[in-house]
Amino acid sequence: LENTGTAITSGDNYGQIEWEGNDYNTSANGIRASIQVKGHGAGTQGEVAMYFRTSYVGADSNVDRMIIDHIGNVGIGTTSPNQVGYGGSSKVLSLKANSSGGECVLELIGLGNADNDQVGVLNFMSQAETTPLASIKGLRYTSDTSGKLTFETSAVERMRIDNTPICFVSSPFKLKFLTLTFIKSSNFGVASTMFSFNLSSDVAP
């Protein structure tokens, strides 16, 4: 697929692959999907983006669902990834809800079935290294509806939130539980509030 034009600008079509079908209760080409390459950014010097489209419930027209832009940013639900405007050295994945009031959800679905099985991990990596700088891990607890979160730096667990929820901090730090008691009293018709603090004993990680 080639566009032989010499003045290609942003939005100009380089080529398209399309899948079409006839739904029994819609007009011709009622089911469609396509991948299209168009000029993007300045649209010159080979700046292009790849658009992925699908139709919805037998609609005639395709709708943009995902884009890979000219510098590799990916947008799902938007054709303008990198809304914040990070520089060209960054790679950005942008997800946008379908309509007003909608939300974006990133689901990490693991198949763990035992206590402490990892079901999802978010790693922060440095170039060419295999050990994460930092990690956030979702762990299974005793059932498919109870879990824990762990926070690691340099591949060592530093903090854990279990299903209680109680937060444990790794050695050499220890966690103390702080209890606040509020007592309201009245002296000479003037209301006052006193605070009572109770600091519990150390809790080991």
Tab-separated table of C-alpha atoms in Angstrom:
chain	number	residue	atom	x	y	z
A	1	LEU	CA	0.000	0.000	0.000
A	2	GLU	CA	1.632	3.217	-1.118
A	3	ASN	CA	0.702	6.845	-1.368
A	4	THR	CA	2.816	8.304	-4.156
A	5	GLY	CA	1.803	11.898	-3.488
A	6	THR	CA	4.563	14.444	-3.010
A	7	ALA	CA	2.678	16.795	-0.698
A	8	ILE	CA	1.296	14.518	2.011
A	9	THR	CA	-0.047	16.416	5.032
A	10	SER	CA	-1.581	15.506	8.368
A	11	GLY	CA	-4.760	13.481	7.861
A	12	ASP	CA	-3.865	12.260	4.357
A	13	ASN	CA	-4.397	8.536	3.826
A	14	TYR	CA	-1.442	6.240	3.129
A	15	GLY	CA	-3.477	3.041	2.959
A	16	GLN	CA	-6.137	0.973	4.653
A	17	ILE	CA	-7.030	-2.653	5.305
A	18	GLU	CA	-10.738	-3.221	5.880
A	19	TRP	CA	-12.886	-6.133	6.938
A	20	GLU	CA	-16.562	-6.023	5.926
A	21	GLY	CA	-19.629	-8.192	6.411
A	22	ASN	CA	-23.412	-8.099	6.004
A	23	ASP	CA	-25.530	-8.330	9.126
A	24	TYR	CA	-28.997	-9.709	8.471
A	25	ASN	CA	-30.707	-6.676	10.028
A	26	THR	CA	-28.501	-3.857	8.749
A	27	SER	CA	-27.460	-2.437	5.411
A	28	ALA	CA	-24.520	-3.697	3.391
A	29	ASN	CA	-21.140	-3.544	5.090
A	30	GLY	CA	-22.965	-3.448	8.403
A	31	ILE	CA	-20.060	-5.011	10.258
A	32	ARG	CA	-16.716	-3.365	9.704
A	33	ALA	CA	-13.230	-3.138	11.105
A	34	SER	CA	-10.207	-1.447	9.632
A	35	ILE	CA	-6.589	-0.476	10.119
A	36	GLN	CA	-5.640	2.790	8.455
A	37	VAL	CA	-2.348	4.652	8.195
A	38	LYS	CA	-2.617	8.429	7.879
A	39	GLY	CA	-0.314	11.406	8.046
A	40	HIS	CA	0.016	12.586	11.632
A	41	GLY	CA	1.777	15.347	13.536
A	42	ALA	CA	3.136	17.633	10.853
A	43	GLY	CA	2.231	14.959	8.302
A	44	THR	CA	5.554	15.432	6.555
A	45	GLN	CA	8.828	13.527	6.471
A	46	GLY	CA	7.067	10.243	7.071
A	47	GLU	CA	5.180	11.259	10.238
A	48	VAL	CA	2.258	8.849	10.320
A	49	ALA	CA	-0.154	7.233	12.744
A	50	MET	CA	-1.951	3.887	12.639
A	51	TYR	CA	-5.672	3.899	13.433
A	52	PHE	CA	-7.614	0.824	14.550
A	53	ARG	CA	-11.391	1.047	14.060
A	54	THR	CA	-14.435	-1.121	14.683
A	55	SER	CA	-18.156	-0.669	14.151
A	56	TYR	CA	-20.629	-0.858	17.010
A	57	VAL	CA	-23.756	-3.049	16.982
A	58	GLY	CA	-23.834	-3.364	13.218
A	59	ALA	CA	-23.333	0.326	12.540
A	60	ASP	CA	-22.283	1.323	9.050
A	61	SER	CA	-19.432	3.580	10.111
A	62	ASN	CA	-16.179	2.680	11.759
A	63	VAL	CA	-15.170	4.405	15.000
A	64	ASP	CA	-11.593	5.061	16.102
A	65	ARG	CA	-10.790	2.726	18.994
A	66	MET	CA	-6.987	2.840	19.229
A	67	ILE	CA	-4.137	4.813	17.722
A	68	ILE	CA	-0.366	4.429	17.607
A	69	ASP	CA	0.923	7.895	16.822
A	70	HIS	CA	4.032	9.003	14.959
A	71	ILE	CA	6.328	8.759	18.012
A	72	GLY	CA	4.896	5.541	19.433
A	73	ASN	CA	2.403	6.861	21.961
A	74	VAL	CA	-0.723	4.706	22.230
A	75	GLY	CA	-4.236	6.004	22.729
A	76	ILE	CA	-7.224	3.792	23.521
A	77	GLY	CA	-10.493	5.674	23.276
A	78	THR	CA	-8.660	8.791	22.130
A	79	THR	CA	-6.795	9.830	18.997
A	80	SER	CA	-4.702	12.302	20.996
A	81	PRO	CA	-2.557	10.332	23.446
A	82	ASN	CA	-0.136	12.164	25.730
A	83	GLN	CA	-2.685	14.739	26.882
A	84	VAL	CA	-0.281	16.163	29.471
A	85	GLY	CA	2.334	16.774	26.788
A	86	TYR	CA	5.379	14.772	27.855
A	87	GLY	CA	8.455	15.298	25.673
A	88	GLY	CA	9.446	13.218	22.676
A	89	SER	CA	11.756	11.043	24.782
A	90	SER	CA	8.746	9.659	26.690
A	91	LYS	CA	6.273	6.928	25.761
A	92	VAL	CA	2.690	7.435	26.896
A	93	LEU	CA	-0.297	5.084	27.078
A	94	SER	CA	-3.561	7.042	27.304
A	95	LEU	CA	-6.975	5.518	28.004
A	96	LYS	CA	-10.151	7.571	27.696
A	97	ALA	CA	-13.685	6.648	28.758
A	98	ASN	CA	-16.431	6.282	26.151
A	99	SER	CA	-18.795	8.986	27.370
A	100	SER	CA	-19.542	11.534	30.095
A	101	GLY	CA	-19.438	9.949	33.530
A	102	GLY	CA	-17.460	6.980	32.243
A	103	GLU	CA	-14.247	5.717	33.767
A	104	CYS	CA	-11.082	3.954	32.630
A	105	VAL	CA	-10.118	0.682	34.282
A	106	LEU	CA	-6.830	-1.168	34.066
A	107	GLU	CA	-7.464	-4.785	35.033
A	108	LEU	CA	-4.645	-7.149	35.952
A	109	ILE	CA	-6.259	-10.578	36.109
A	110	GLY	CA	-4.032	-13.274	37.542
A	111	LEU	CA	-4.751	-16.941	38.120
A	112	GLY	CA	-3.271	-17.257	41.596
A	113	ASN	CA	-5.083	-19.681	43.896
A	114	ALA	CA	-2.960	-19.797	47.050
A	115	ASP	CA	-2.007	-17.364	49.796
A	116	ASN	CA	0.618	-14.838	48.592
A	117	ASP	CA	0.296	-15.804	44.919
A	118	GLN	CA	1.006	-12.760	42.766
A	119	VAL	CA	-1.967	-11.733	40.612
A	120	GLY	CA	-0.686	-8.406	39.327
A	121	VAL	CA	2.571	-6.456	39.375
A	122	LEU	CA	3.484	-2.892	38.454
A	123	ASN	CA	7.246	-2.609	37.919
A	124	PHE	CA	9.313	0.541	37.546
A	125	MET	CA	12.439	-0.358	35.569
A	126	SER	CA	15.685	1.283	34.547
A	127	GLN	CA	17.026	0.787	31.027
A	128	ALA	CA	18.788	-2.556	30.399
A	129	GLU	CA	18.326	-3.706	34.013
A	130	THR	CA	16.356	-6.799	34.997
A	131	THR	CA	15.689	-5.896	38.645
A	132	PRO	CA	12.909	-3.330	39.195
A	133	LEU	CA	13.743	-0.066	40.882
A	134	ALA	CA	10.390	-0.317	42.634
A	135	SER	CA	7.298	-2.515	42.471
A	136	ILE	CA	3.705	-2.586	43.618
A	137	LYS	CA	2.292	-6.106	43.801
A	138	GLY	CA	-1.215	-7.428	44.281
A	139	LEU	CA	-1.298	-10.727	46.153
A	140	ARG	CA	-4.049	-13.230	46.745
A	141	TYR	CA	-4.983	-14.002	50.335
A	142	THR	CA	-7.264	-16.874	51.371
A	143	SER	CA	-9.986	-16.455	48.752
A	144	ASP	CA	-10.682	-14.936	45.349
A	145	THR	CA	-12.148	-11.841	47.025
A	146	SER	CA	-9.465	-11.078	49.638
A	147	GLY	CA	-6.026	-9.748	48.883
A	148	LYS	CA	-2.971	-7.777	49.924
A	149	LEU	CA	-0.737	-5.063	48.489
A	150	THR	CA	3.038	-4.975	48.827
A	151	PHE	CA	5.425	-2.121	48.043
A	152	GLU	CA	9.034	-2.916	47.144
A	153	THR	CA	12.197	-0.975	46.402
A	154	SER	CA	15.392	-2.633	45.107
A	155	ALA	CA	13.513	-5.973	45.083
A	156	VAL	CA	12.962	-5.843	48.869
A	157	GLU	CA	9.511	-5.548	50.408
A	158	ARG	CA	9.254	-2.312	52.387
A	159	MET	CA	5.562	-2.109	53.246
A	160	ARG	CA	2.510	-4.362	53.162
A	161	ILE	CA	-1.208	-3.654	53.493
A	162	ASP	CA	-3.094	-6.820	54.311
A	163	ASN	CA	-6.807	-7.600	54.118
A	164	THR	CA	-7.605	-6.294	57.609
A	165	PRO	CA	-6.461	-3.564	56.639
A	166	ILE	CA	-3.296	-3.262	58.722
A	167	CYS	CA	-0.137	-1.681	57.374
A	168	PHE	CA	3.185	-3.373	58.137
A	169	VAL	CA	6.485	-1.618	57.526
A	170	SER	CA	9.615	-3.696	57.133
A	171	SER	CA	12.595	-3.665	59.493
A	172	PRO	CA	14.338	-1.557	60.717
A	173	PHE	CA	11.102	0.427	60.892
A	174	LYS	CA	8.224	-0.548	63.112
A	175	LEU	CA	4.655	0.626	63.117
A	176	LYS	CA	2.846	2.026	66.133
A	177	PHE	CA	-0.913	2.295	66.210
A	178	LEU	CA	-2.266	5.664	67.256
A	179	THR	CA	-5.675	5.886	68.919
A	180	LEU	CA	-7.423	9.235	69.177
A	181	THR	CA	-10.202	9.781	71.692
A	182	PHE	CA	-12.330	12.914	71.482
A	183	ILE	CA	-14.072	14.107	74.660
A	184	LYS	CA	-16.411	17.064	74.567
A	185	SER	CA	-17.114	18.840	77.844
A	186	SER	CA	-18.714	22.073	78.997
A	187	ASN	CA	-17.277	24.420	81.616
A	188	PHE	CA	-19.130	27.565	82.620
A	189	GLY	CA	-21.311	27.294	79.572
A	190	VAL	CA	-18.327	27.220	77.166
A	191	ALA	CA	-17.965	24.042	75.185
A	192	SER	CA	-14.442	22.682	74.888
A	193	THR	CA	-12.883	19.588	73.310
A	194	MET	CA	-10.055	17.567	74.827
A	195	PHE	CA	-7.909	15.060	72.950
A	196	SER	CA	-6.662	11.811	74.442
A	197	PHE	CA	-3.784	10.018	72.665
A	198	ASN	CA	-2.957	6.371	73.060
A	199	LEU	CA	0.169	5.061	71.318
A	200	SER	CA	0.252	1.272	71.228
A	201	SER	CA	3.278	-1.002	71.409
A	202	ASP	CA	5.438	-1.836	68.435
A	203	VAL	CA	4.055	-4.145	65.799
A	204	ALA	CA	6.628	-6.309	64.068
A	205	PRO	CA	6.573	-6.530	60.265
